[in-house]
Short mmCIF file of C-alpha atoms in Angstrom, two decimals:
data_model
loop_
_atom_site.label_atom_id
_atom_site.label_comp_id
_atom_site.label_asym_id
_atom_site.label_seq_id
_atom_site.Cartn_x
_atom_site.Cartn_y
_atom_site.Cartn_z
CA UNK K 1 21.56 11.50 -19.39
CA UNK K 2 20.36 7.51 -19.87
CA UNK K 3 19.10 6.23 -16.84
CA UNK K 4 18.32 3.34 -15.74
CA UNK K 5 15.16 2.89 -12.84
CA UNK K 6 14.80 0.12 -10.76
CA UNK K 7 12.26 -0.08 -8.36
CA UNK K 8 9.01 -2.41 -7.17
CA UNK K 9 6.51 -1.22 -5.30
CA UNK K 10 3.85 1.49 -5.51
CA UNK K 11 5.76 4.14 -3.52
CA UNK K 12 8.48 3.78 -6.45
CA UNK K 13 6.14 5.32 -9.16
CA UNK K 14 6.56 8.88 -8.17
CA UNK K 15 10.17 8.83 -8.81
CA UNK K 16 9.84 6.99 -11.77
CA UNK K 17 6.60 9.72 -13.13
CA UNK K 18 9.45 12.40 -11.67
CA UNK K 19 12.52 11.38 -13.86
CA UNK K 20 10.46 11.31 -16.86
CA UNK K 21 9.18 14.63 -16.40
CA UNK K 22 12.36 16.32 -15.53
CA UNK K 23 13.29 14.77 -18.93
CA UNK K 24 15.67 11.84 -18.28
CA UNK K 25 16.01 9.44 -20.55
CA UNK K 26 14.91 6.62 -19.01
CA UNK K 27 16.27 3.66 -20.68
CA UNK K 28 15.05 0.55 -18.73
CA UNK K 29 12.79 -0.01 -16.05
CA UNK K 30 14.15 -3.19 -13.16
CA UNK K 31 11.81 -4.30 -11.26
CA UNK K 32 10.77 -7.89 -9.42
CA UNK K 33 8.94 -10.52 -11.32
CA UNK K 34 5.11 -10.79 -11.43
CA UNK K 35 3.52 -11.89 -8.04
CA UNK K 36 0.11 -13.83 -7.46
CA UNK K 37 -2.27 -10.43 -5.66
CA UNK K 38 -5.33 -11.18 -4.01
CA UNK K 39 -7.42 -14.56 -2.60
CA UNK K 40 -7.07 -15.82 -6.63
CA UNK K 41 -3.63 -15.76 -6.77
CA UNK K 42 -3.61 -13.92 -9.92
CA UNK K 43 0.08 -13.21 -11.15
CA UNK K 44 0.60 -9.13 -11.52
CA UNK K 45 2.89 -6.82 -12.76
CA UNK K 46 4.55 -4.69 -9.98
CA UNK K 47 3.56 -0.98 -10.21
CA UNK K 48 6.55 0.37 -11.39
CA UNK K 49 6.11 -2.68 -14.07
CA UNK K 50 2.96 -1.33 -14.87
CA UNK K 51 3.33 1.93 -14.94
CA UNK K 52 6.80 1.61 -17.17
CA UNK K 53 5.03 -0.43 -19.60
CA UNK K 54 2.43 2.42 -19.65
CA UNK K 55 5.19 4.99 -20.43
CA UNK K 56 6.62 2.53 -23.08
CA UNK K 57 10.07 1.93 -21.10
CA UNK K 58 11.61 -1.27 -21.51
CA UNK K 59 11.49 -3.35 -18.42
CA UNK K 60 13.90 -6.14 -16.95
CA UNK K 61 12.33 -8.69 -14.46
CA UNK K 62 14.58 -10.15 -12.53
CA UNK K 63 14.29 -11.66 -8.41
CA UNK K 64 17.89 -10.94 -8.31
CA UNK K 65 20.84 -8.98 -10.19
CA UNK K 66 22.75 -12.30 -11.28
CA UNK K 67 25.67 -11.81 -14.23
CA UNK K 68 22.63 -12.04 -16.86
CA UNK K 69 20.86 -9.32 -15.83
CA UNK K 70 24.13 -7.74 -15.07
CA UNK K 71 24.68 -8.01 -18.64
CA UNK K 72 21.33 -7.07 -19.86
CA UNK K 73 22.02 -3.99 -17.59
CA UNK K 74 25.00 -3.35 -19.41
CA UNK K 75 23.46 -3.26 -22.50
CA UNK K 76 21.37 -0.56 -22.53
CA UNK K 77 24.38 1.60 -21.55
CA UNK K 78 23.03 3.77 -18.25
CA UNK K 79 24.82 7.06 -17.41
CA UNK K 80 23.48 6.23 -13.80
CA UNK K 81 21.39 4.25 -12.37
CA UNK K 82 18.48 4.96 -9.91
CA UNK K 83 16.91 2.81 -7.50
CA UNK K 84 13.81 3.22 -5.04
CA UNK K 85 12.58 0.00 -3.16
CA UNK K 86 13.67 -2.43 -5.57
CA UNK K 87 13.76 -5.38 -2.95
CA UNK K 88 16.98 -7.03 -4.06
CA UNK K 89 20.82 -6.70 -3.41
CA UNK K 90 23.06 -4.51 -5.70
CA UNK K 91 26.30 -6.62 -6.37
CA UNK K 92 29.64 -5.48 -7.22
CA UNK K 93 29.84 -6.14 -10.99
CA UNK K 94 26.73 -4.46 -11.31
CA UNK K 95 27.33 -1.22 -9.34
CA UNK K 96 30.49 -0.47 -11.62
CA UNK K 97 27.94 -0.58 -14.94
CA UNK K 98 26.76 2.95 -14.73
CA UNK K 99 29.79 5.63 -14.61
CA UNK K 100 28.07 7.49 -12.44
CA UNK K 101 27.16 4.63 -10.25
CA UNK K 102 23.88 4.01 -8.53
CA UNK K 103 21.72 6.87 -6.71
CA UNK K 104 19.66 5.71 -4.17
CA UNK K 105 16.42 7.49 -2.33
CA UNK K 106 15.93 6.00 0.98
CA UNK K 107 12.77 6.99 3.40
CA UNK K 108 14.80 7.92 6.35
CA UNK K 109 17.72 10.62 7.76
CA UNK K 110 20.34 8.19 7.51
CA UNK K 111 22.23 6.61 8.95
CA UNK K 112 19.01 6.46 11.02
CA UNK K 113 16.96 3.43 10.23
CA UNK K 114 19.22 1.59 7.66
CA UNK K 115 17.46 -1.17 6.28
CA UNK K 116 13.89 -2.30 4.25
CA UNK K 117 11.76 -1.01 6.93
CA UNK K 118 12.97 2.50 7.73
CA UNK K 119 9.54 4.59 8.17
CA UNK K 120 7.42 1.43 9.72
CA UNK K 121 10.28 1.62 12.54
CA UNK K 122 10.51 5.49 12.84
CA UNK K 123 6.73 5.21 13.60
CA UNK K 124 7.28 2.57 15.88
CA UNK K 125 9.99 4.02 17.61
CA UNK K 126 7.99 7.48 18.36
CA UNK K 127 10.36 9.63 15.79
CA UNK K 128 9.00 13.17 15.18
CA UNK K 129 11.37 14.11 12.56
CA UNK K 130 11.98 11.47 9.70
CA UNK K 131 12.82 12.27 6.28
CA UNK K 132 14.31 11.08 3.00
CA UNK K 133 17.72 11.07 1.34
CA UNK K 134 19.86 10.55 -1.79
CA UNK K 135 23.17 8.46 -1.44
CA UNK K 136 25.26 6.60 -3.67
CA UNK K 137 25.02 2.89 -3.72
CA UNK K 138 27.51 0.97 -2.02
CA UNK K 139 27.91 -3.30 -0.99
CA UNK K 140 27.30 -2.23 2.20
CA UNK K 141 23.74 -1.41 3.73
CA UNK K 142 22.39 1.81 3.37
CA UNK K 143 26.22 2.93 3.81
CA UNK K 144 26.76 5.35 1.12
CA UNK K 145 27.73 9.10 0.76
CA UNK K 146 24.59 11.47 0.78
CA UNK K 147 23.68 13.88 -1.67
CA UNK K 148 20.71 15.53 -0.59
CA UNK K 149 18.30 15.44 2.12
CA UNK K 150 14.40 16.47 3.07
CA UNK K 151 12.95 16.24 6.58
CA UNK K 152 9.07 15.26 6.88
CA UNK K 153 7.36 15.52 10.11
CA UNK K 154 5.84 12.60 11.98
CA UNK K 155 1.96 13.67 12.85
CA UNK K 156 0.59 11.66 15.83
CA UNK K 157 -1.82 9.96 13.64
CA UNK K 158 0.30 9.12 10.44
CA UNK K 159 0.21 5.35 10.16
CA UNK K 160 3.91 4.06 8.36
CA UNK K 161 1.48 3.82 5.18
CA UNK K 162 0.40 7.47 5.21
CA UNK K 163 3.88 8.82 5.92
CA UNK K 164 5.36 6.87 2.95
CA UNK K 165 3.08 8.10 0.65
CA UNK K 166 3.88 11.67 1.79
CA UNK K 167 7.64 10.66 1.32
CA UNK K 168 7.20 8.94 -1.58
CA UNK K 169 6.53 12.41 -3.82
CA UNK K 170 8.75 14.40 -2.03
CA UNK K 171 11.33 11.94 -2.31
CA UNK K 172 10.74 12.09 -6.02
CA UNK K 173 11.68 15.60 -6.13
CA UNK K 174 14.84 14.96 -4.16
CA UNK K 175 15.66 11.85 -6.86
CA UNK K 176 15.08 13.93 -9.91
CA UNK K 177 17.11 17.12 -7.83
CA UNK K 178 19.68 14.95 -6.87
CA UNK K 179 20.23 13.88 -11.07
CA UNK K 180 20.18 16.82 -12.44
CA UNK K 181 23.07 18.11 -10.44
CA UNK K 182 24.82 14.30 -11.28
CA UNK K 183 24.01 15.49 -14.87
CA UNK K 184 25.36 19.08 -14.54
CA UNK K 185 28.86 17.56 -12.55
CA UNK K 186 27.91 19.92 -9.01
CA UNK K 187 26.50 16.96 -6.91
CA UNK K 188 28.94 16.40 -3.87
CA UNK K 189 28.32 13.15 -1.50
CA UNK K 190 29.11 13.99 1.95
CA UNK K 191 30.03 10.89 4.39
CA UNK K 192 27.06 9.71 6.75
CA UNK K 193 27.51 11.12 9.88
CA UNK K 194 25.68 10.35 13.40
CA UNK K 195 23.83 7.44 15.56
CA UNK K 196 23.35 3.77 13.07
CA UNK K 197 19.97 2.38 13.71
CA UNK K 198 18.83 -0.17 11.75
CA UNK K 199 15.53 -0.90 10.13
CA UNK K 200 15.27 -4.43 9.38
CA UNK K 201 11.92 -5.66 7.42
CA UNK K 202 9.02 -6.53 8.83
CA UNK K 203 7.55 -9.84 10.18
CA UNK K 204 3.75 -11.13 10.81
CA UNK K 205 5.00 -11.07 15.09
CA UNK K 206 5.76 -7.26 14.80
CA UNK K 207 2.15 -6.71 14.14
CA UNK K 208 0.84 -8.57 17.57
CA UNK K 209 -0.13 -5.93 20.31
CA UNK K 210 1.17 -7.02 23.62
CA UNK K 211 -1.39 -5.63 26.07
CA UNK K 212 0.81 -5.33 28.82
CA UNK K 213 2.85 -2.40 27.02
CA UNK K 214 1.97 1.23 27.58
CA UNK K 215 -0.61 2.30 25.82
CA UNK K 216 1.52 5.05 23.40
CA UNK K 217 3.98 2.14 22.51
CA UNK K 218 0.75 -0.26 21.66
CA UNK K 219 -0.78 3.21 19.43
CA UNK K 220 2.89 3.79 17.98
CA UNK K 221 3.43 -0.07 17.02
CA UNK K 222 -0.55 -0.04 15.59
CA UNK K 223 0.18 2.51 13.29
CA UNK K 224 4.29 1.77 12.56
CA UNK K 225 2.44 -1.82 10.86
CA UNK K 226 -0.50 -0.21 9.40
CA UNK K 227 -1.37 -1.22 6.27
CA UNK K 228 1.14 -4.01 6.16
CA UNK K 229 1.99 -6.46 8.13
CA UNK K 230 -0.90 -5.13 10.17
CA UNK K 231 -1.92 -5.07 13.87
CA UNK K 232 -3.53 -8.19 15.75
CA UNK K 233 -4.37 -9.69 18.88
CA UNK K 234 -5.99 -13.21 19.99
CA UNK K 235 -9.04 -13.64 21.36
CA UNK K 236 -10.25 -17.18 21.88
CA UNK K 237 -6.96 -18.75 20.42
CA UNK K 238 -7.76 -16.80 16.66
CA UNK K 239 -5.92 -14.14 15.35
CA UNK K 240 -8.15 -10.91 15.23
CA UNK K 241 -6.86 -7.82 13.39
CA UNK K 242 -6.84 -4.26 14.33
CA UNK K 243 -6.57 -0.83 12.87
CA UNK K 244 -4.67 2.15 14.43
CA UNK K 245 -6.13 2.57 18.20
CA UNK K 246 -6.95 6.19 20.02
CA UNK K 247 -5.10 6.67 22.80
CA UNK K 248 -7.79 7.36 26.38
CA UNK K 249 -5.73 8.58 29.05
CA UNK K 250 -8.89 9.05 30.84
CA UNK K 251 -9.83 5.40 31.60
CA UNK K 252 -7.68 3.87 34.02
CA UNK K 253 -9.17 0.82 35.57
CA UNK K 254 -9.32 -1.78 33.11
CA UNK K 255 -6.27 -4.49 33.17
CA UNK K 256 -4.03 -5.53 30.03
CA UNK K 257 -6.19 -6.70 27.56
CA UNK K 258 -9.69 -6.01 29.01
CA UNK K 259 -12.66 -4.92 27.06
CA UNK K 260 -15.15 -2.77 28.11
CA UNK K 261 -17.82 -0.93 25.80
CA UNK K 262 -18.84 2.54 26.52
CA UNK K 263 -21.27 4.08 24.94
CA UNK K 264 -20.36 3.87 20.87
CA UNK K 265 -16.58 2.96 22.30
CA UNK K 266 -14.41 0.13 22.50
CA UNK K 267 -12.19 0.54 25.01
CA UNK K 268 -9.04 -1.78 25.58
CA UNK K 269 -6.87 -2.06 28.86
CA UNK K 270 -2.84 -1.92 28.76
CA UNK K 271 0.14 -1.50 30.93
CA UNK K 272 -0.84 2.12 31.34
CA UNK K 273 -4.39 3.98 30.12
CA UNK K 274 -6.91 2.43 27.95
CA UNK K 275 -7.18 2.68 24.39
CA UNK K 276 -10.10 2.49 21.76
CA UNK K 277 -10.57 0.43 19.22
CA UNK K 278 -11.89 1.87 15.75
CA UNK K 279 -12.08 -1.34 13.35
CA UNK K 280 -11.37 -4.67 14.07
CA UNK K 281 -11.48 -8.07 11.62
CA UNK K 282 -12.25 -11.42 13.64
CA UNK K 283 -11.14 -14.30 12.40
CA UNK K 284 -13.06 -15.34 8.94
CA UNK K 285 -15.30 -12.34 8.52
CA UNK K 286 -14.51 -8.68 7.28
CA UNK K 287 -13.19 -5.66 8.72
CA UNK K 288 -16.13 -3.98 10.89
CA UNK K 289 -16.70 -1.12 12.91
CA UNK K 290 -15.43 -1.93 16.54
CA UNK K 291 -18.62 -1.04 17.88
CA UNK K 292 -20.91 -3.44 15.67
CA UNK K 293 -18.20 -5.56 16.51
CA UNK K 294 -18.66 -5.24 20.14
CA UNK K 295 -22.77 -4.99 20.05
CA UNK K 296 -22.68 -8.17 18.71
CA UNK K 297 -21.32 -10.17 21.18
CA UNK K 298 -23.18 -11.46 23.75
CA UNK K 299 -21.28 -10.39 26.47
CA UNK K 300 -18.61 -7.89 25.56
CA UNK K 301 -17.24 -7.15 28.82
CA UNK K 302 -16.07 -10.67 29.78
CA UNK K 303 -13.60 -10.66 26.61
CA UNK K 304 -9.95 -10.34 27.23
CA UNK K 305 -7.31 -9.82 24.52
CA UNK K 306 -4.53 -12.33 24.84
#
């Protein structure tokens, strides 16, 4: 069966490695244009760019599936078409090229968490139980019929980053499951059924910690934006970043935003216990051990996070 794979980022490249294996013939990579990476700027192919032009697959750049690409779509005559994370809209005309339509793995039990962000907001949310599915692509978001489904549980110190990596292989088994029964004409969609919640992307504000919040919603946030956007605070008017926090339900007394080091610990105040830092970036300098952080201040316990 010809398939065509479109996909962006780094969690993508299982599924692509997956289909290949199984023995699709994969007969065009999609994937977003080149992006400037890193302080330099440096334009760079996507991973799934990168890793199809490894495996020799022809690849089509595009930002968005306009009638060209459409067209170049059309040409290389896909059975199916499979998509993981490609960061763009599916339009009509396009959905209609491959007879067996689109197949789409999506990191969540939907319709839980429809959307770009759905494992960053199961973490945040508190989820124990996410997952990932197969559905057929449809104009609407994440609306589809399902094919298959996995569950994955949430550990209490997966950051969103950890848990999609986990997803992102066992996903790819799903994908490649999910084809072959396409191929072999005994895959059956079954309608979506139970509570929408929607998983919108990310912005640089759902990163801040606001102080005043429990401390398991502050730890839960911390690790739902862990690696990216990332968690921060202010201190002094300058944005300070944060990795995942402990939680220290046995420190009570220190107010929202408070600092106060113990020992080798950092400990933070919030609406309920305290929590502990582990590494922390200030503004202009690199990500440190909280503690050498806090040693080198002059005065560590007159700090308070804004």
């Amino acid at each position: 069966m010809r398939v065509l794979f479109a996909g962006t980022p780094a969690v993508a490249v299982p599924s692509l490695d997956a289909l290949v294996q199984a023995g699709f013939d994969v007969v065009a990579v999609l994937t977003r244009p080149d992006a400037p990476v890193g302080r330099k700027r440096v334009l760079t192919p996507s991973p799934v760019a990168a890793r199809a032009a490894e495996l020799g697959i022809e690849i089509i750049h595009a930002a968005r599936v306009d009638d060209a690409v459409t067209a170049t779509i059309a040409a290389v005559s896909p059975d199916v078409a499979a998509i993981v994370a490609y960061g763009g809209l599916i339009p009509r005309a396009a959905l209609d090229v491959p007879r067996h339509g689109w197949i789409n793995l999506h990191f969540s039990l939907l319709p839980a968490w429809r959307g770009a962000a759905p494992v960053q907001r199961a973490v945040m949310a508190g989820d124990d139980i996410t997952g990932a599915v197969t559905f057929l692509l449809e104009e609407g978001l994440d609306t589809g019929p399902v094919f298959g489904t996995l569950t994955e549980g949430v550990g209490p110190e997966d950051t969103a980053g950890v848990l999609l990596e986990r997803l992102s292989h066992s996903g790819a088994v799903l994908l490649a499951q999910t084809l072959s029964a396409v191929e072999a004409g005994k895959a059956v969609a079954q309608p979506q059924q139970g509570q929408v919640s929607l998983a919108p992307k990310l912005t640089i504000d759902d990163g801040r910690i606001d102080w005043s919040q429990p401390a398991l919603a502050i730890g839960r946030r911390a690790r739902g934006v862990t690696p990216e956007p990332g968690a921060w605070t202010s201190l002094d008017s300058q944005r300070v970043k944060l990795e995942p926090v402990r939680l220290r339900p046995d420190v009570g007394h220190l107010g929202p935003g408070a600092l106060e080091l113990d020992g080798k610990s950092v400990l933070v105040g919030t609406g309920s216990h305290a929590v502990e830092l582990t590494r922390i970036q200030p503004s202009g300098k690199k990500m440190m051990a909280a503690a050498d952080w806090a040693r080198g201040m002059a005065s560590p316990e007159s700090v308070v996070f804004e």
